[in-house]
Coordinates of C-alpha atoms and ligand atoms in Angstrom, one line a residue:
X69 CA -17.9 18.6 31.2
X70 CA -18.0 19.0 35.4
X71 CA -14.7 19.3 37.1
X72 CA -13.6 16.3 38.4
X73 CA -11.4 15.6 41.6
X74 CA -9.3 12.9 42.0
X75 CA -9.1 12.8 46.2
X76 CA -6.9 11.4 48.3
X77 CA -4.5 9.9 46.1
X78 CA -0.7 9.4 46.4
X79 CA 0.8 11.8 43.8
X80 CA 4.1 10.9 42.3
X81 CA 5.2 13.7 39.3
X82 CA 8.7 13.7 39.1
X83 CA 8.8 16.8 37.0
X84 CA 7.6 18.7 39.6
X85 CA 9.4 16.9 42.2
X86 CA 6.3 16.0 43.8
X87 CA 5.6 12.7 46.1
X88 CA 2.5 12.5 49.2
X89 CA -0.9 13.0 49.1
X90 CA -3.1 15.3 47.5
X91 CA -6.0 15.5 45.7
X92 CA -5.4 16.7 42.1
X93 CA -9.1 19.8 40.1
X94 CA -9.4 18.6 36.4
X95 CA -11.1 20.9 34.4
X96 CA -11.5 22.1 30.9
X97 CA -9.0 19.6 29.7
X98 CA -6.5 20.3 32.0
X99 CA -4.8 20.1 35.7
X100 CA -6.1 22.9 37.6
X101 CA -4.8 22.4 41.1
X102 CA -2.7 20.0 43.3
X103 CA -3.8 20.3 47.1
X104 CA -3.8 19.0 50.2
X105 CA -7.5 19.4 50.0
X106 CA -10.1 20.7 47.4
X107 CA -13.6 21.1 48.3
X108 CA -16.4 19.3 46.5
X109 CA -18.6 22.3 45.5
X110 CA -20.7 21.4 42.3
X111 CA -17.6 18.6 41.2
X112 CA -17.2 14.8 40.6
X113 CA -15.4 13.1 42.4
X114 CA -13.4 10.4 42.3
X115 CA -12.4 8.9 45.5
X116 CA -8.3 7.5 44.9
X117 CA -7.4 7.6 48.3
X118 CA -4.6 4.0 48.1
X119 CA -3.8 4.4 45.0
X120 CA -1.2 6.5 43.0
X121 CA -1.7 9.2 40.4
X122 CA 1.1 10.4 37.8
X123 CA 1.2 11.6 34.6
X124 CA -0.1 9.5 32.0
X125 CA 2.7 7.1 30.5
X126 CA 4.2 8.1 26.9
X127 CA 5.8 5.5 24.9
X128 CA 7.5 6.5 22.0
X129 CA 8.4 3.1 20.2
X130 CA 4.7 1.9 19.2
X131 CA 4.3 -0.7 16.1
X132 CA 0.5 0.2 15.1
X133 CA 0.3 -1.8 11.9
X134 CA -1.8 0.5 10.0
X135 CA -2.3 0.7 7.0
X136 CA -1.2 -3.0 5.9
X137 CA -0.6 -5.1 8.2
X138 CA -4.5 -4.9 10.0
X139 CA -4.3 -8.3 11.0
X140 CA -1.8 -7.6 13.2
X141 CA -3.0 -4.3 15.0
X142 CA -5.0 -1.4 14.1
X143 CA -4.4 2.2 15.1
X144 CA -7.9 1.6 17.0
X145 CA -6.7 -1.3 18.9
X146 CA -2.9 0.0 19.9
X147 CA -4.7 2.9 21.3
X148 CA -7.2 0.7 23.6
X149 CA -4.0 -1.5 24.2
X150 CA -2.1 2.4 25.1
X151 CA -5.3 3.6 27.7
X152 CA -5.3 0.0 29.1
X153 CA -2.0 0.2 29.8
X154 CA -1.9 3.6 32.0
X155 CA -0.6 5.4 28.6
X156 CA -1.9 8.5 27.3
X157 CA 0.0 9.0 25.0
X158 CA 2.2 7.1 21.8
X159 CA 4.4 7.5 18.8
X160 CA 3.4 5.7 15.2
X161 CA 5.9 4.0 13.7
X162 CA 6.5 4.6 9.9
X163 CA 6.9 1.0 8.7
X164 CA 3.5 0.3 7.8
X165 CA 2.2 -0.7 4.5
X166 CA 2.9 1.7 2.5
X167 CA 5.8 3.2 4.6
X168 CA 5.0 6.7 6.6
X169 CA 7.4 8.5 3.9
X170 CA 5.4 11.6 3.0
X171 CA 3.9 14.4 4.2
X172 CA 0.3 13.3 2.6
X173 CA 0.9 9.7 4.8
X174 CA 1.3 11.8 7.9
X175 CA -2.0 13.6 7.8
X176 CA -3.5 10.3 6.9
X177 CA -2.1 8.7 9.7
X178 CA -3.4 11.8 11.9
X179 CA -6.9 11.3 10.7
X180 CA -6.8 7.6 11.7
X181 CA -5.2 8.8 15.1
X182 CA -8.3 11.1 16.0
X183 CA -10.5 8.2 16.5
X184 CA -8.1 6.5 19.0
X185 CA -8.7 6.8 23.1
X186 CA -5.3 8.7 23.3
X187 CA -3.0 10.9 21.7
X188 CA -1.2 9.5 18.4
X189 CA 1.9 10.9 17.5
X190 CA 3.2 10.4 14.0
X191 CA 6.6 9.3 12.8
X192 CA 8.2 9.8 10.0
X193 CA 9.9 7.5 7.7
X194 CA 13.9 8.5 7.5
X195 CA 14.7 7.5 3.9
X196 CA 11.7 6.8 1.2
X197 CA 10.2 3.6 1.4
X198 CA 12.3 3.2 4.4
X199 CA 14.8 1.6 1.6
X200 CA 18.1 3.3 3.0
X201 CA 18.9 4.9 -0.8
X202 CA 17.6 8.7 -0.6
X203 CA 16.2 10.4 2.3
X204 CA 12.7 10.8 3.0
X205 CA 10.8 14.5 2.4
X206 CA 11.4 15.1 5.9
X207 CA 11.0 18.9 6.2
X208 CA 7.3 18.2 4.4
X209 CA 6.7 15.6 7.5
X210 CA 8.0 17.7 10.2
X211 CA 5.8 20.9 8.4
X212 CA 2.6 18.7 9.2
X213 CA 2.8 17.2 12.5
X214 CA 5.8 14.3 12.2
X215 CA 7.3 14.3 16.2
X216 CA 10.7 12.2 14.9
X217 CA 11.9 10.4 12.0
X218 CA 13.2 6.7 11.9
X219 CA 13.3 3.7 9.4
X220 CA 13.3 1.7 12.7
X221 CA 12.3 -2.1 11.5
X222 CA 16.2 -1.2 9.8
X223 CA 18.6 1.0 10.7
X224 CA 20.3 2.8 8.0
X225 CA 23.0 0.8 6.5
X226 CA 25.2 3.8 4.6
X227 CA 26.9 6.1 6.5
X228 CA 26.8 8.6 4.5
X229 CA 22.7 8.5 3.3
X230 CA 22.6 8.9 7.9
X231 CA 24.5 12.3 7.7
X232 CA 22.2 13.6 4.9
X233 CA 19.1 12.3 7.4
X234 CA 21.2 13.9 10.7
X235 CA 21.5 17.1 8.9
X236 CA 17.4 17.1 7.3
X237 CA 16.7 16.8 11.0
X238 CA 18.8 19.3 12.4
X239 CA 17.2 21.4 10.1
X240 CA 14.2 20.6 11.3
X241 CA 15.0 20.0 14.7
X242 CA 13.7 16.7 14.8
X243 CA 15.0 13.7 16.2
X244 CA 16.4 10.9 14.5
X245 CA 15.2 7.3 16.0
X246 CA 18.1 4.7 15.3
X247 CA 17.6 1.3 14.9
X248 CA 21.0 0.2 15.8
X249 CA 21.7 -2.4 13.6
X250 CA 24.4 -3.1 11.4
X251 CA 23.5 -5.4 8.8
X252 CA 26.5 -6.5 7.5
X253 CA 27.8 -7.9 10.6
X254 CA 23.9 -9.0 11.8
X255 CA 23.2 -11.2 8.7
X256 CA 20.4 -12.9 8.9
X257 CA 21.4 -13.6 12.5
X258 CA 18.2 -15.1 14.8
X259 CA 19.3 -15.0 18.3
X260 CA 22.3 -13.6 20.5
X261 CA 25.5 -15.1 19.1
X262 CA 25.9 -16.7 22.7
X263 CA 25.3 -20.0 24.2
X264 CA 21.9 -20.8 22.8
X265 CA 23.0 -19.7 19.2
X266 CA 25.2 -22.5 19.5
X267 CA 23.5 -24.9 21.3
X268 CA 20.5 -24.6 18.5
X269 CA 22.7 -24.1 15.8
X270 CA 21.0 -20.8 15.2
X271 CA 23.3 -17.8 13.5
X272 CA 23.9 -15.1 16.1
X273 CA 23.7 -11.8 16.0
X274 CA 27.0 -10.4 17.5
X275 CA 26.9 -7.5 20.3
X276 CA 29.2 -5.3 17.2
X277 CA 26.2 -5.3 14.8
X278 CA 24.7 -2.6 17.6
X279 CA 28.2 -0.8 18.1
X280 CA 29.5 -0.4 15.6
X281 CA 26.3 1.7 13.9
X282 CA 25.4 3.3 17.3
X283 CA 29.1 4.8 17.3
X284 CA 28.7 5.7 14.0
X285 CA 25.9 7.5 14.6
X286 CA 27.2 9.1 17.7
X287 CA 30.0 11.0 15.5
X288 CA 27.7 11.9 13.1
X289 CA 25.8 13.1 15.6
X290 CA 28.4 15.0 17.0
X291 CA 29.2 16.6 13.5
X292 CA 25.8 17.8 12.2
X293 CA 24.4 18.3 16.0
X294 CA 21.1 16.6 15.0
X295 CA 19.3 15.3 18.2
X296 CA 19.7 11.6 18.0
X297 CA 18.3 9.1 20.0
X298 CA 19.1 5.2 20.4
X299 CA 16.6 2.9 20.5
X300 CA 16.2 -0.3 21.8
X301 CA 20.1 -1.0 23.7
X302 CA 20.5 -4.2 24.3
X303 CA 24.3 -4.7 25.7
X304 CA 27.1 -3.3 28.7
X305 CA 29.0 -2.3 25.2
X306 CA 26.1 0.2 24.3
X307 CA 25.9 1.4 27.4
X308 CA 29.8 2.5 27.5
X309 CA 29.5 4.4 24.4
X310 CA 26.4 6.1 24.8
X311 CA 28.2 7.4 28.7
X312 CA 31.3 8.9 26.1
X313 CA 29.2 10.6 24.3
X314 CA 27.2 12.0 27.0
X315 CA 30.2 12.9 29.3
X316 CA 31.1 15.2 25.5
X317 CA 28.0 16.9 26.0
X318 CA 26.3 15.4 22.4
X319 CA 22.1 15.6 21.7
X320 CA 22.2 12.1 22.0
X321 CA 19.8 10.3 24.1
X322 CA 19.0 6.6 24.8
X323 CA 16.0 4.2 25.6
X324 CA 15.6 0.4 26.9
X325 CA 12.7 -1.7 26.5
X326 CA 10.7 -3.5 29.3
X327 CA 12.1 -7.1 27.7
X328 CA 15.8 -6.2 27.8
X329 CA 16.1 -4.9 31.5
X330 CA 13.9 -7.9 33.0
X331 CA 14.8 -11.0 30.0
X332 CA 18.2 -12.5 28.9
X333 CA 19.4 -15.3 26.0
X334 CA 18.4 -18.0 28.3
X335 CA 15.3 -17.0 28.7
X336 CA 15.1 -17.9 24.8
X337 CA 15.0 -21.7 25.7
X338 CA 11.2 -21.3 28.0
X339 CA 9.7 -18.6 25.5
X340 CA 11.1 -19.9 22.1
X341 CA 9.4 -17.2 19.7
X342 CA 8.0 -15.1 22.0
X343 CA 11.7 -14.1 23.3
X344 CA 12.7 -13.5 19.6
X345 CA 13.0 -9.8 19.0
X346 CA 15.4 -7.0 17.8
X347 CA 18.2 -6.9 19.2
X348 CA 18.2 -9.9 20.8
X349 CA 17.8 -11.0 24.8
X350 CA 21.8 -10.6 25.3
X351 CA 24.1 -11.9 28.6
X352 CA 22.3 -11.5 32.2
X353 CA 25.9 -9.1 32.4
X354 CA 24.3 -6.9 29.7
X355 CA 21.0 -6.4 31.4
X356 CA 22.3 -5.4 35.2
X357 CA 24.1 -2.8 33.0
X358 CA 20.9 -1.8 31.2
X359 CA 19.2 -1.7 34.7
X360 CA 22.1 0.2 36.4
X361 CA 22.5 2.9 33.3
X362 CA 18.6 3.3 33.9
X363 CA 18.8 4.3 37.3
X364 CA 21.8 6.3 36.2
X365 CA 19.8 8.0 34.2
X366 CA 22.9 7.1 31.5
X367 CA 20.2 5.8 29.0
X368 CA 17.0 8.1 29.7
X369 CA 14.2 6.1 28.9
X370 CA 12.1 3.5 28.6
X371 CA 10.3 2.6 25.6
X372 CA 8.2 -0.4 24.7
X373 CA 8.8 -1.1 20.8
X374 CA 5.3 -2.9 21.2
X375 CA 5.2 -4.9 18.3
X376 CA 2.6 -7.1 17.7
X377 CA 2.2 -10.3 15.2
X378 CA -0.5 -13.0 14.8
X379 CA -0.6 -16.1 17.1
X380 CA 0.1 -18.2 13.9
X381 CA 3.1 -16.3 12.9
X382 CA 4.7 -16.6 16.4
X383 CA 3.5 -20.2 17.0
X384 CA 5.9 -21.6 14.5
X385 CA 9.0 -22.5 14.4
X386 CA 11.6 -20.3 16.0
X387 CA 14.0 -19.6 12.6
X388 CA 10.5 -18.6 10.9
X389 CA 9.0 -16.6 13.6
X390 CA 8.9 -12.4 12.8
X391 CA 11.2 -10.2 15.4
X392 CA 9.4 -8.5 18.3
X393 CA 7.0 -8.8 21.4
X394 CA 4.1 -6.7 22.6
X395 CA 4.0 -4.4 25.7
X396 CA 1.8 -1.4 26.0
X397 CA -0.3 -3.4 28.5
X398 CA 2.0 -5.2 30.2
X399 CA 5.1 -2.4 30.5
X400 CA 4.2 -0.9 33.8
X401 CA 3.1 -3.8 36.2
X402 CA 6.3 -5.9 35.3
X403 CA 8.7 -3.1 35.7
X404 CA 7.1 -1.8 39.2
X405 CA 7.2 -5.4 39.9
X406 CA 10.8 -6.6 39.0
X407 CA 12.7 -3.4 39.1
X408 CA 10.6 -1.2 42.2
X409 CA 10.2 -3.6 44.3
X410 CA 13.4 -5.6 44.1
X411 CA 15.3 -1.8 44.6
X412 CA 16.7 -1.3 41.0
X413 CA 15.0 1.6 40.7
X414 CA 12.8 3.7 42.8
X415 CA 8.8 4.7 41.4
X416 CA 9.9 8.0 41.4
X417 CA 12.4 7.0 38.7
X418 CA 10.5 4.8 36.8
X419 CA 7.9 7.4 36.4
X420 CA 10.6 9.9 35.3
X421 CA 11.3 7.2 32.9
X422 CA 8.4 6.4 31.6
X423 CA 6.2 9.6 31.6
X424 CA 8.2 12.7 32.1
X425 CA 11.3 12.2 29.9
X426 CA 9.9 10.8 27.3
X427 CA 7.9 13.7 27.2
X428 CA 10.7 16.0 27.5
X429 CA 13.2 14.4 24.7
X430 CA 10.1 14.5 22.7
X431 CA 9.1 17.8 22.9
X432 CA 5.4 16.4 23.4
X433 CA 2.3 17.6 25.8
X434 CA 2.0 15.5 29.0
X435 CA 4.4 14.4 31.0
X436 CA 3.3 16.8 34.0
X437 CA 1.0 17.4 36.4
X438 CA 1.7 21.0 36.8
X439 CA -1.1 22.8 36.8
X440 CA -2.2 24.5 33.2
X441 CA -0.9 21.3 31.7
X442 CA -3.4 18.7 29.9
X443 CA -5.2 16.6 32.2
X444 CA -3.4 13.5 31.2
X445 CA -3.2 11.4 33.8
X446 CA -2.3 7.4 34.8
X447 CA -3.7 6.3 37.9
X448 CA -2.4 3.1 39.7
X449 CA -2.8 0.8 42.3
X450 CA 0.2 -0.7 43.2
X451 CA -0.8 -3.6 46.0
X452 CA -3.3 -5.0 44.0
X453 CA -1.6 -8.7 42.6
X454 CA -2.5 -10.1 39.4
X455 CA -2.2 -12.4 36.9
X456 CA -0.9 -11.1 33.2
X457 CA -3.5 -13.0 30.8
X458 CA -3.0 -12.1 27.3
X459 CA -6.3 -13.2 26.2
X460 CA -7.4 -9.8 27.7
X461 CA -5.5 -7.7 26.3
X462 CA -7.1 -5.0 24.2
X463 CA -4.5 -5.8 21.7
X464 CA -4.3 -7.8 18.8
X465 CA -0.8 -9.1 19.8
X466 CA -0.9 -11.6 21.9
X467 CA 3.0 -11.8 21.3
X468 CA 4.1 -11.7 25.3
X469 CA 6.9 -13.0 26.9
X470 CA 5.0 -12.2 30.3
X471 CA 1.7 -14.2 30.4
X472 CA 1.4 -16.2 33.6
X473 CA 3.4 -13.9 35.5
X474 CA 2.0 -12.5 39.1
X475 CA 2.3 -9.1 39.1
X476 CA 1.3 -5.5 41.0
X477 CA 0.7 -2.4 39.8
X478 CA -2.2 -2.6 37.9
X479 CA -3.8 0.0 36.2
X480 CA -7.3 1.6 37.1
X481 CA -7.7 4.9 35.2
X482 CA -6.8 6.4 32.4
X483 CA -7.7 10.2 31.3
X484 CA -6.2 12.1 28.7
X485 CA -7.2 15.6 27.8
X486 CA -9.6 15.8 30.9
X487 CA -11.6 12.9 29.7
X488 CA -11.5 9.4 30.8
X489 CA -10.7 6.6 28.8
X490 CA -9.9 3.8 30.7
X491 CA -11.2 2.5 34.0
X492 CA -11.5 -0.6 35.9
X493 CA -9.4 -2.5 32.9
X494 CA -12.1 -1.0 30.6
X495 CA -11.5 1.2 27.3
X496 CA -14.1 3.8 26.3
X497 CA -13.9 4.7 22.5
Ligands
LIG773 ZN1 13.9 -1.4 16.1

């Protein structure tokens, strides 16, 4: 493979504090230079001058469906949906069909993962058959490859089967992915217990059924000093708890998804189903607080919990419909457009957020553009407007809260390892 030079492009890589123009040497798989100017020589180049280069997005909150639940998404098609969407990079989540529970599971699933366009990372299931009872062989998992363990779907209902998972992870110095969700006090809640739970007559799911685990958590954090890390936040009360336990200096660190900084209950009442998900939209007063602990850098990152389900499933009634919402290909564009360019965040930020934190809390490859780290690479163009259409998405989920929107910030190129796999809104694999 010929060295290829990306020219003229704006270069944003927080992790090296970078911002202006350069032009960026890939070559045997990895960055080989940032300059203000490389020479052509024997290379190919590609001529980016207008739009912006970063490190390739990582999202590590992916629903890939397989094996079981095929209909809904393969690991093939998440990964297309991943390169579409400027990612290079993704996590597995373990509640598949069977769950991710084993150490066997995790080298299938990393079999499946090396025909995708970008790089798969497994996780592992937290307790065996994600059931809540008995831990999961999580040492085994970690051993062959597993980059966190979770029984995200649920989060784990008895306090004291979470401190046996906490201390299996500090052992293995994994991460444990909560699912904040206290099942007791959520029921078999539908919506924010707010104004539309009433006006529908809809059970709600109170802001207490996130608290109450996620400060759980955090002292059980603090006693085993496992790395845990919060998924999905959803409310100002989150937020508060998450800043204590911070301010005590405990591993614990925090993402948001795309849906709860831009969405809110009443958005419920345009998208019926397709603004169904877990935790639920909350107040408008509990996003501005997402948004501002993002900018904070309070909660750290932003994940998508792309989680797709058939048209029919999410066409039906509202009480029936399944939890979640897609977002791999839509993440980017809406948050540039919404929180950028309205001044909630800068695009230094929200590349921090999206690429080079994730990376970091992680512990995965990517993230960076410093040279001698693999090429993987996003590349942007940020004036050009569009329309979101989810009929072409790469995706199986259709599942969007955002189709019909105008947007900017579209993706043109994706290239991970050196190699390019998306360009022009088209996937190569
Ligand atoms: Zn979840």
């Amino acid at each position: 493979m010929s060295e290829i030079v990306l020219r003229g492009g704006t270069v944003i890589d927080p992790s090296q504090k970078l911002h202006g123009v350069y032009d960026v040497l890939i070559g045997t798989g990895k960055v080989q230079a940032i300059a203000h100017r490389i020479p052509a020589e024997n290379r190919m180049i590609l001529d980016v001058s207008g739009l912006t280069v970063m490190p390739g997005l990582i999202d590590v909150h992916t629903h890939l469906r397989e094996p079981g639940y095929e209909e809904k998404e393969t690991v093939l098609t998440g990964g297309r949906a991943a390169a579409a969407g400027g990612y290079t990079a993704i996590t597995a989540m373990p509640n598949t069909r069977p769950v991710t529970d084993s150490a066997a599971k995790i080298r299938r699933l990393k079999q499946l993962a090396a025909g995708a366009p970008v790089r798969i990372w497994p996780v592992g299931a937290a307790s065996k058959g994600s059931l809540g009872a008995e831990p999961a062989e999580i040492a085994a998992m970690a051993a062959c490859g597993a980059c966190a363990i979770t029984d995200d779907g649920r989060g784990i209902q008895s306090a004291g089967v979470a401190r046996q998972v906490l201390q299996l992870c500090a052992e293995s110095n994994l991460p444990l992915l909560e699912h904040c969700e206290d099942e007791s006090i959520a029921g078999c809640g539908q919506l924010h217990e707010g104004r539309l739970a009433e006006k529908f007559q809809l059970p709600g799911i109170p802001v207490s059924a996130e608290t109450v685990m996620l400060a759980r958590d955090i002292l059980l954090a603090g006693e085993t000093q496992a790395r845990l890390h919060l998924m999905h936040l959803s409310a100002a009360a989150s937020v508060e708890l998450l800043r204590v336990a911070k301010d005590r200096g405990l591993p614990v660190t925090a993402e948001v998804t795309p849906h709860h900084l831009l969405l809110a209950e009443d958005d419920v009442e345009n998208l019926a189903a397709l603004a169904k998900m877990k935790p639920p939209l909350r107040s408008t007063k509990d996003r501005t607080a997402l948004q501002s602990a993002l900018a904070e850098g309070v909660i750290d990152i932003i994940a998508t919990d792309h989680a797709p389900h058939t048209e029919v499933e999410k066409s039906g009634s509202f009480a029936e419909a399944p939890f979640g919402v897609v977002g791999l290909e839509t993440a980017f564009p809406v948050l540039f457009t919404f929180l950028v360019e309205r001044g909630v965040l800068t695009i230094d930020q929200l590349v921090d957020r999206m690429s080079c934190r994730p990376a970091a809390i992680f512990r995965l490859p990517g993230g960076t553009l410093k040279p001698g780290s693999p090429a993987d690479v996003a590349v942007f163009d940020l004036q050009c407007q569009f329309i979101i259409d989810k009929e072409h998405f790469y995706s199986k989920g259709k599942n969007t809260p955002f189709h019909g929107l105008t947007v900017r910030g579209r993706p043109v190129l994706t290239m991970v390892g050196g190699r390019i796999v998306m360009r022009d809104g088209k996937v190569f694999s």
